[in-house]
Short mmCIF file of C-alpha atoms in Angstrom, two decimals:
data_model
loop_
_atom_site.label_atom_id
_atom_site.label_comp_id
_atom_site.label_asym_id
_atom_site.label_seq_id
_atom_site.Cartn_x
_atom_site.Cartn_y
_atom_site.Cartn_z
CA MET A 22 -0.20 0.05 -0.09
CA ARG A 23 1.58 3.56 -0.77
CA VAL A 24 0.48 6.37 1.66
CA ALA A 25 1.00 9.75 0.83
CA THR A 26 0.42 13.42 2.64
CA TRP A 27 0.90 16.28 0.78
CA ASN A 28 0.29 20.06 1.33
CA VAL A 29 -0.99 21.31 -1.77
CA ASN A 30 -1.47 24.76 -0.93
CA SER A 31 -5.03 25.63 -2.33
CA VAL A 32 -6.52 22.26 -4.16
CA LYS A 33 -8.07 24.50 -6.81
CA GLN A 34 -4.88 25.99 -7.58
CA ARG A 35 -3.12 22.59 -8.07
CA VAL A 36 -6.33 21.00 -10.04
CA PRO A 37 -3.71 20.45 -13.07
CA ARG A 38 -0.50 18.68 -10.94
CA LEU A 39 -2.92 17.11 -8.84
CA LEU A 40 -4.50 15.02 -11.33
CA PRO A 41 -1.40 13.99 -13.17
CA TRP A 42 0.61 13.14 -9.68
CA LEU A 43 -2.16 10.86 -9.00
CA ASP A 44 -2.36 9.13 -12.31
CA ASP A 45 1.83 8.64 -11.97
CA ARG A 46 2.37 7.94 -8.52
CA GLN A 47 -0.74 5.85 -8.05
CA PRO A 48 -0.75 6.12 -4.13
CA ASP A 49 -3.60 4.19 -2.36
CA VAL A 50 -4.45 6.16 0.31
CA VAL A 51 -3.39 9.99 -0.13
CA CYS A 52 -3.82 12.82 3.07
CA LEU A 53 -3.79 16.50 1.72
CA GLN A 54 -3.81 19.40 3.21
CA GLU A 55 -4.90 23.52 3.33
CA LEU A 56 -7.17 23.13 0.31
CA LYS A 57 -8.98 26.04 0.74
CA LEU A 58 -12.34 25.50 0.00
CA THR A 59 -15.27 24.18 1.76
CA ASP A 60 -16.72 20.32 1.45
CA ASP A 61 -19.12 20.79 -1.24
CA ALA A 62 -16.89 22.74 -3.22
CA PHE A 63 -14.54 20.19 -3.00
CA ALA A 64 -17.00 17.46 -4.24
CA ASP A 65 -17.39 19.80 -7.29
CA LEU A 66 -14.28 20.08 -7.84
CA LEU A 67 -12.84 17.09 -7.59
CA GLY A 68 -15.82 14.35 -6.82
CA ALA A 69 -16.02 12.74 -10.17
CA GLU A 70 -12.51 12.65 -11.19
CA LEU A 71 -11.79 10.43 -7.54
CA GLU A 72 -14.22 8.42 -8.16
CA SER A 73 -13.25 7.96 -11.97
CA ARG A 74 -9.73 6.85 -10.12
CA GLY A 75 -11.38 4.17 -7.99
CA TYR A 76 -10.97 6.73 -4.84
CA GLN A 77 -13.66 7.30 -1.64
CA TRP A 78 -12.80 10.53 0.38
CA ALA A 79 -13.42 12.70 3.93
CA VAL A 80 -13.38 16.15 3.80
CA SER A 81 -12.91 18.60 6.08
CA GLY A 82 -13.05 22.05 4.51
CA GLU A 83 -13.70 25.60 4.90
CA VAL A 84 -13.92 28.79 3.16
CA GLN A 85 -10.89 30.31 1.99
CA TRP A 86 -8.47 28.97 4.95
CA ASN A 87 -6.97 25.49 5.93
CA GLY A 88 -8.77 22.04 4.84
CA VAL A 89 -7.83 18.85 4.69
CA ALA A 90 -8.91 15.58 3.21
CA LEU A 91 -8.48 11.90 3.22
CA LEU A 92 -8.65 10.32 -0.41
CA SER A 93 -8.42 6.27 -0.23
CA ARG A 94 -8.78 3.07 -2.64
CA ALA A 95 -7.92 1.35 0.50
CA GLY A 96 -11.21 1.33 2.23
CA LEU A 97 -12.46 4.71 4.33
CA ASP A 98 -13.83 2.92 7.57
CA ASP A 99 -15.19 4.92 10.24
CA PRO A 100 -14.41 8.27 9.22
CA VAL A 101 -13.86 11.07 12.33
CA VAL A 102 -13.71 14.99 10.91
CA GLY A 103 -11.56 16.53 13.78
CA ILE A 104 -10.03 16.37 17.13
CA THR A 105 -12.08 15.43 20.16
CA GLY A 106 -11.74 18.28 22.47
CA ALA A 107 -9.01 20.89 20.68
CA PRO A 108 -9.31 24.42 20.70
CA GLY A 109 -10.35 27.12 18.75
CA PHE A 110 -9.01 30.01 17.56
CA PRO A 111 -11.56 31.13 18.78
CA HIS A 112 -13.68 28.67 16.90
CA PRO A 113 -13.24 24.98 15.56
CA GLU A 114 -10.98 25.07 12.03
CA ALA A 115 -10.84 22.45 9.67
CA ARG A 116 -7.61 20.77 10.60
CA ALA A 117 -8.57 17.36 10.79
CA VAL A 118 -9.74 13.77 9.48
CA SER A 119 -9.14 10.40 9.61
CA ALA A 120 -10.21 7.37 9.06
CA VAL A 121 -9.49 3.36 8.83
CA CYS A 122 -7.60 2.27 5.17
CA ASP A 123 -7.34 -1.43 4.86
CA GLY A 124 -7.01 -1.75 8.87
CA ILE A 125 -5.06 1.38 9.93
CA ARG A 126 -6.26 4.73 11.20
CA VAL A 127 -4.80 7.03 8.70
CA TYR A 128 -4.86 10.97 10.34
CA SER A 129 -4.66 13.46 7.68
CA LEU A 130 -3.69 17.02 9.37
CA TYR A 131 -2.85 20.44 8.79
CA VAL A 132 -1.59 22.03 12.31
CA PRO A 133 -1.54 25.06 13.53
CA ASN A 134 1.21 27.27 12.45
CA GLY A 135 1.87 28.74 15.46
CA ARG A 136 3.12 32.55 13.74
CA GLU A 137 5.45 33.82 16.69
CA PRO A 138 6.39 31.96 20.30
CA ASP A 139 4.86 33.02 22.96
CA SER A 140 1.87 34.39 20.68
CA ASP A 141 -1.82 33.45 21.64
CA HIS A 142 -1.96 31.53 18.21
CA TYR A 143 1.67 29.19 19.62
CA ARG A 144 -0.38 28.60 22.52
CA TYR A 145 -3.17 27.43 20.56
CA LYS A 146 -1.01 25.43 18.69
CA LEU A 147 0.35 23.65 21.55
CA GLU A 148 -3.05 23.05 22.82
CA TRP A 149 -4.53 21.42 19.79
CA LEU A 150 -1.14 18.86 19.55
CA ALA A 151 -2.56 17.91 23.18
CA ALA A 152 -5.78 17.20 21.92
CA LEU A 153 -4.30 15.34 18.97
CA ARG A 154 -2.22 12.96 21.46
CA ASP A 155 -4.50 12.09 23.61
CA MET A 156 -6.95 11.62 20.73
CA VAL A 157 -4.10 9.21 19.15
CA ALA A 158 -3.64 7.61 22.62
CA ASP A 159 -7.32 6.97 23.16
CA ARG A 160 -7.53 4.66 20.03
CA PRO A 161 -5.32 2.19 19.91
CA GLY A 162 -4.16 0.10 17.28
CA ASP A 163 -2.53 0.47 13.70
CA SER A 164 -2.40 4.26 13.06
CA LEU A 165 -0.50 6.37 10.72
CA VAL A 166 -0.06 10.12 11.45
CA CYS A 167 0.66 11.58 8.53
CA GLY A 168 0.39 15.60 7.13
CA ASP A 169 1.82 19.40 7.29
CA MET A 170 2.96 19.20 11.04
CA ASN A 171 4.69 22.44 11.09
CA ILE A 172 7.46 21.31 13.20
CA ALA A 173 10.81 20.77 12.07
CA PRO A 174 11.80 17.62 14.24
CA ALA A 175 15.36 18.48 14.71
CA ASP A 176 18.01 20.83 14.07
CA ALA A 177 18.87 18.41 10.90
CA ASP A 178 15.73 19.62 9.41
CA VAL A 179 16.27 22.91 8.84
CA PHE A 180 18.69 24.40 6.03
CA ASP A 181 20.47 26.35 8.83
CA PRO A 182 19.05 26.45 12.74
CA ALA A 183 20.79 29.77 13.41
CA ALA A 184 18.60 30.95 11.01
CA TYR A 185 15.11 29.85 12.31
CA VAL A 186 16.47 31.23 15.98
CA GLY A 187 13.31 33.15 17.71
CA HIS A 188 11.09 31.27 14.94
CA THR A 189 8.12 29.32 15.79
CA HIS A 190 8.27 25.34 13.91
CA VAL A 191 12.20 24.71 15.94
CA THR A 192 11.22 25.61 19.72
CA LYS A 193 11.46 23.80 22.08
CA PRO A 194 7.28 23.69 23.57
CA GLU A 195 6.71 22.28 19.76
CA ARG A 196 9.79 20.03 19.50
CA ASP A 197 7.84 18.66 22.92
CA ALA A 198 4.41 18.34 21.84
CA LEU A 199 5.60 16.42 18.33
CA ALA A 200 8.17 13.99 21.47
CA GLN A 201 4.53 13.49 22.88
CA LEU A 202 3.31 11.42 19.76
CA HIS A 203 6.59 9.52 19.65
CA ALA A 204 5.81 8.58 23.04
CA LEU A 205 2.52 6.83 22.27
CA GLY A 206 5.02 4.23 19.60
CA LEU A 207 4.96 6.47 16.65
CA ARG A 208 7.85 6.44 14.70
CA ASP A 209 9.17 9.15 12.19
CA LEU A 210 8.97 6.81 9.04
CA LEU A 211 10.95 8.99 6.37
CA ARG A 212 13.46 9.90 9.54
CA GLU A 213 13.98 6.13 10.24
CA ARG A 214 14.72 5.29 6.93
CA TRP A 215 17.37 8.30 5.92
CA PRO A 216 18.87 8.88 9.61
CA ASP A 217 21.65 10.96 8.02
CA GLU A 218 20.39 12.43 5.12
CA ARG A 219 19.38 16.05 4.10
CA VAL A 220 16.08 15.87 3.41
CA PHE A 221 13.46 18.72 3.58
CA THR A 222 9.60 18.73 2.12
CA TYR A 223 8.97 22.44 2.24
CA TRP A 224 10.65 25.39 0.34
CA ASP A 225 9.64 29.16 0.48
CA TYR A 226 8.31 30.66 -2.65
CA ARG A 227 10.54 33.48 -2.10
CA ALA A 228 14.25 34.41 -2.62
CA GLY A 229 15.56 31.00 -4.67
CA MET A 230 14.71 28.67 -1.46
CA PHE A 231 14.36 25.83 -3.92
CA HIS A 232 16.53 26.46 -6.17
CA LYS A 233 18.96 26.65 -3.92
CA ASP A 234 17.88 23.65 -1.56
CA LEU A 235 16.80 26.19 1.39
CA GLY A 236 13.99 24.75 3.48
CA MET A 237 12.69 22.41 6.20
CA ARG A 238 11.22 18.99 7.09
CA ILE A 239 7.95 19.55 8.28
CA ASP A 240 5.66 16.90 6.34
CA LEU A 241 5.63 13.55 8.41
CA ILE A 242 4.51 10.23 8.36
CA LEU A 243 4.35 8.89 11.77
CA GLY A 244 4.06 5.35 12.09
CA SER A 245 2.85 2.85 14.35
CA GLU A 246 5.02 0.15 15.62
CA PRO A 247 3.98 -2.84 13.43
CA VAL A 248 3.09 -0.12 10.43
CA SER A 249 6.60 1.11 10.18
CA GLU A 250 7.94 -2.99 10.05
CA ARG A 251 6.00 -2.98 6.75
CA VAL A 252 7.82 0.05 5.15
CA ARG A 253 9.43 -1.09 2.13
CA ALA A 254 10.50 2.68 0.99
CA ALA A 255 9.82 6.04 1.63
CA TRP A 256 10.93 9.45 0.08
CA VAL A 257 9.84 13.12 -0.35
CA ASP A 258 8.70 13.38 -4.26
CA ARG A 259 10.71 16.40 -5.11
CA HIS A 260 10.09 16.65 -8.43
CA ALA A 261 6.01 17.75 -7.58
CA ARG A 262 7.70 20.68 -6.27
CA LYS A 263 9.22 21.67 -9.32
CA GLY A 264 8.08 23.10 -12.51
CA LYS A 265 4.92 25.77 -13.23
CA GLY A 266 2.37 26.46 -10.75
CA PRO A 267 3.63 24.16 -7.47
CA SER A 268 3.03 24.01 -3.98
CA ASP A 269 5.21 25.05 -2.03
CA HIS A 270 5.46 21.96 -0.40
CA ALA A 271 6.07 18.56 -1.64
CA PRO A 272 4.22 14.97 -1.50
CA VAL A 273 6.19 12.56 1.32
CA ILE A 274 5.58 9.30 -0.25
CA VAL A 275 5.85 5.50 2.10
CA ASP A 276 5.68 2.34 0.60
CA LEU A 277 3.95 -0.29 2.90
CA ASP A 278 4.65 -4.04 2.17
CA ALA A 279 6.39 -3.79 -1.91
CA ALA A 280 8.00 -0.65 -2.81
CA PRO A 281 7.17 -0.08 -6.83
CA ASP A 282 9.93 2.01 -7.23
CA GLY A 283 12.16 0.47 -5.63
CA ASP A 284 14.11 2.07 -2.42
CA ILE A 285 14.61 4.88 -3.94
CA GLY A 286 14.44 7.70 -1.43
CA PRO A 287 15.24 10.16 0.77
CA LEU A 288 14.39 12.79 -2.30
CA VAL A 289 13.65 11.89 -5.98
CA PRO A 290 14.78 13.77 -8.05
CA PRO A 291 17.91 14.93 -5.63
CA PRO A 292 18.91 18.76 -5.89
CA SER A 293 20.26 19.55 -9.37
CA SER A 294 23.16 21.60 -6.88
CA ARG A 295 25.38 21.11 -4.46
CA GLN A 296 24.27 22.49 -0.91
CA ALA A 297 24.36 25.54 -0.91
CA LYS A 298 26.26 27.24 1.74
CA THR A 299 23.88 28.64 4.72
CA SER A 300 25.99 30.79 7.02
CA GLY A 301 24.27 34.25 7.30
CA VAL A 302 21.49 33.06 5.24
CA LYS A 303 18.22 35.21 6.73
CA LEU A 304 14.81 33.37 6.29
CA PRO A 305 12.85 35.60 3.63
CA GLN A 306 10.10 37.20 6.21
CA SER A 307 13.53 38.38 8.34
CA ARG A 308 14.37 40.35 5.91
#
């Protein structure tokens, strides 16, 4: 079974890339984030196309912001929208949907950004993650927690730790919240497969960050131990970040039981240039 997660940063804008990608990569389960449209609009836009490809779907959308979906042609049982007990900002947002696909509870998540350390949105992010942890803990069994986590798990997951000092995504409370998911027995499937590799999933549109390979790894697939033992390949589809009209994120793909393309990770294709010098590089928003 091939499982993928992808923050498409507006599914309406990404349709010309999403549908060919589904045909090319043939994922069995797909977690999408940042849809930026309602449930009905999602069905109107993609329903016929997904049905023709054999996908069922569960979606939690809202106008203009957020929104997540779970596509599956491996079953879609017991769908659940939202996170039990999660806070809102100020109202609940469309950030989570899950269902059982071929015996595995799969979560598609769009974790709050946090905006600035110690801001109200940052505290909301930590409370949301605590509610997620409790929900996953209350649902034992095989699971895959997938999505844009908006947290780089370690310094190795950003192009230059010094560039992120004073920013979200790398602070200790955020990483501690992610560690609480690991404490439930969830394993970082891409990092376990490629423990020492430079691998990112997000590159800012600005300042040529993608072409310089100045990114961060914030899109994750976490798996329970029985699922992690089935992993045969784990990789980032960097090709989907290239070309005309891409999302600023690339899909993360995990193959269970069989690897149709071989163990080809961690990045397909790899960056075309050598690692850029990062000393003194600032984030675009800091310029």
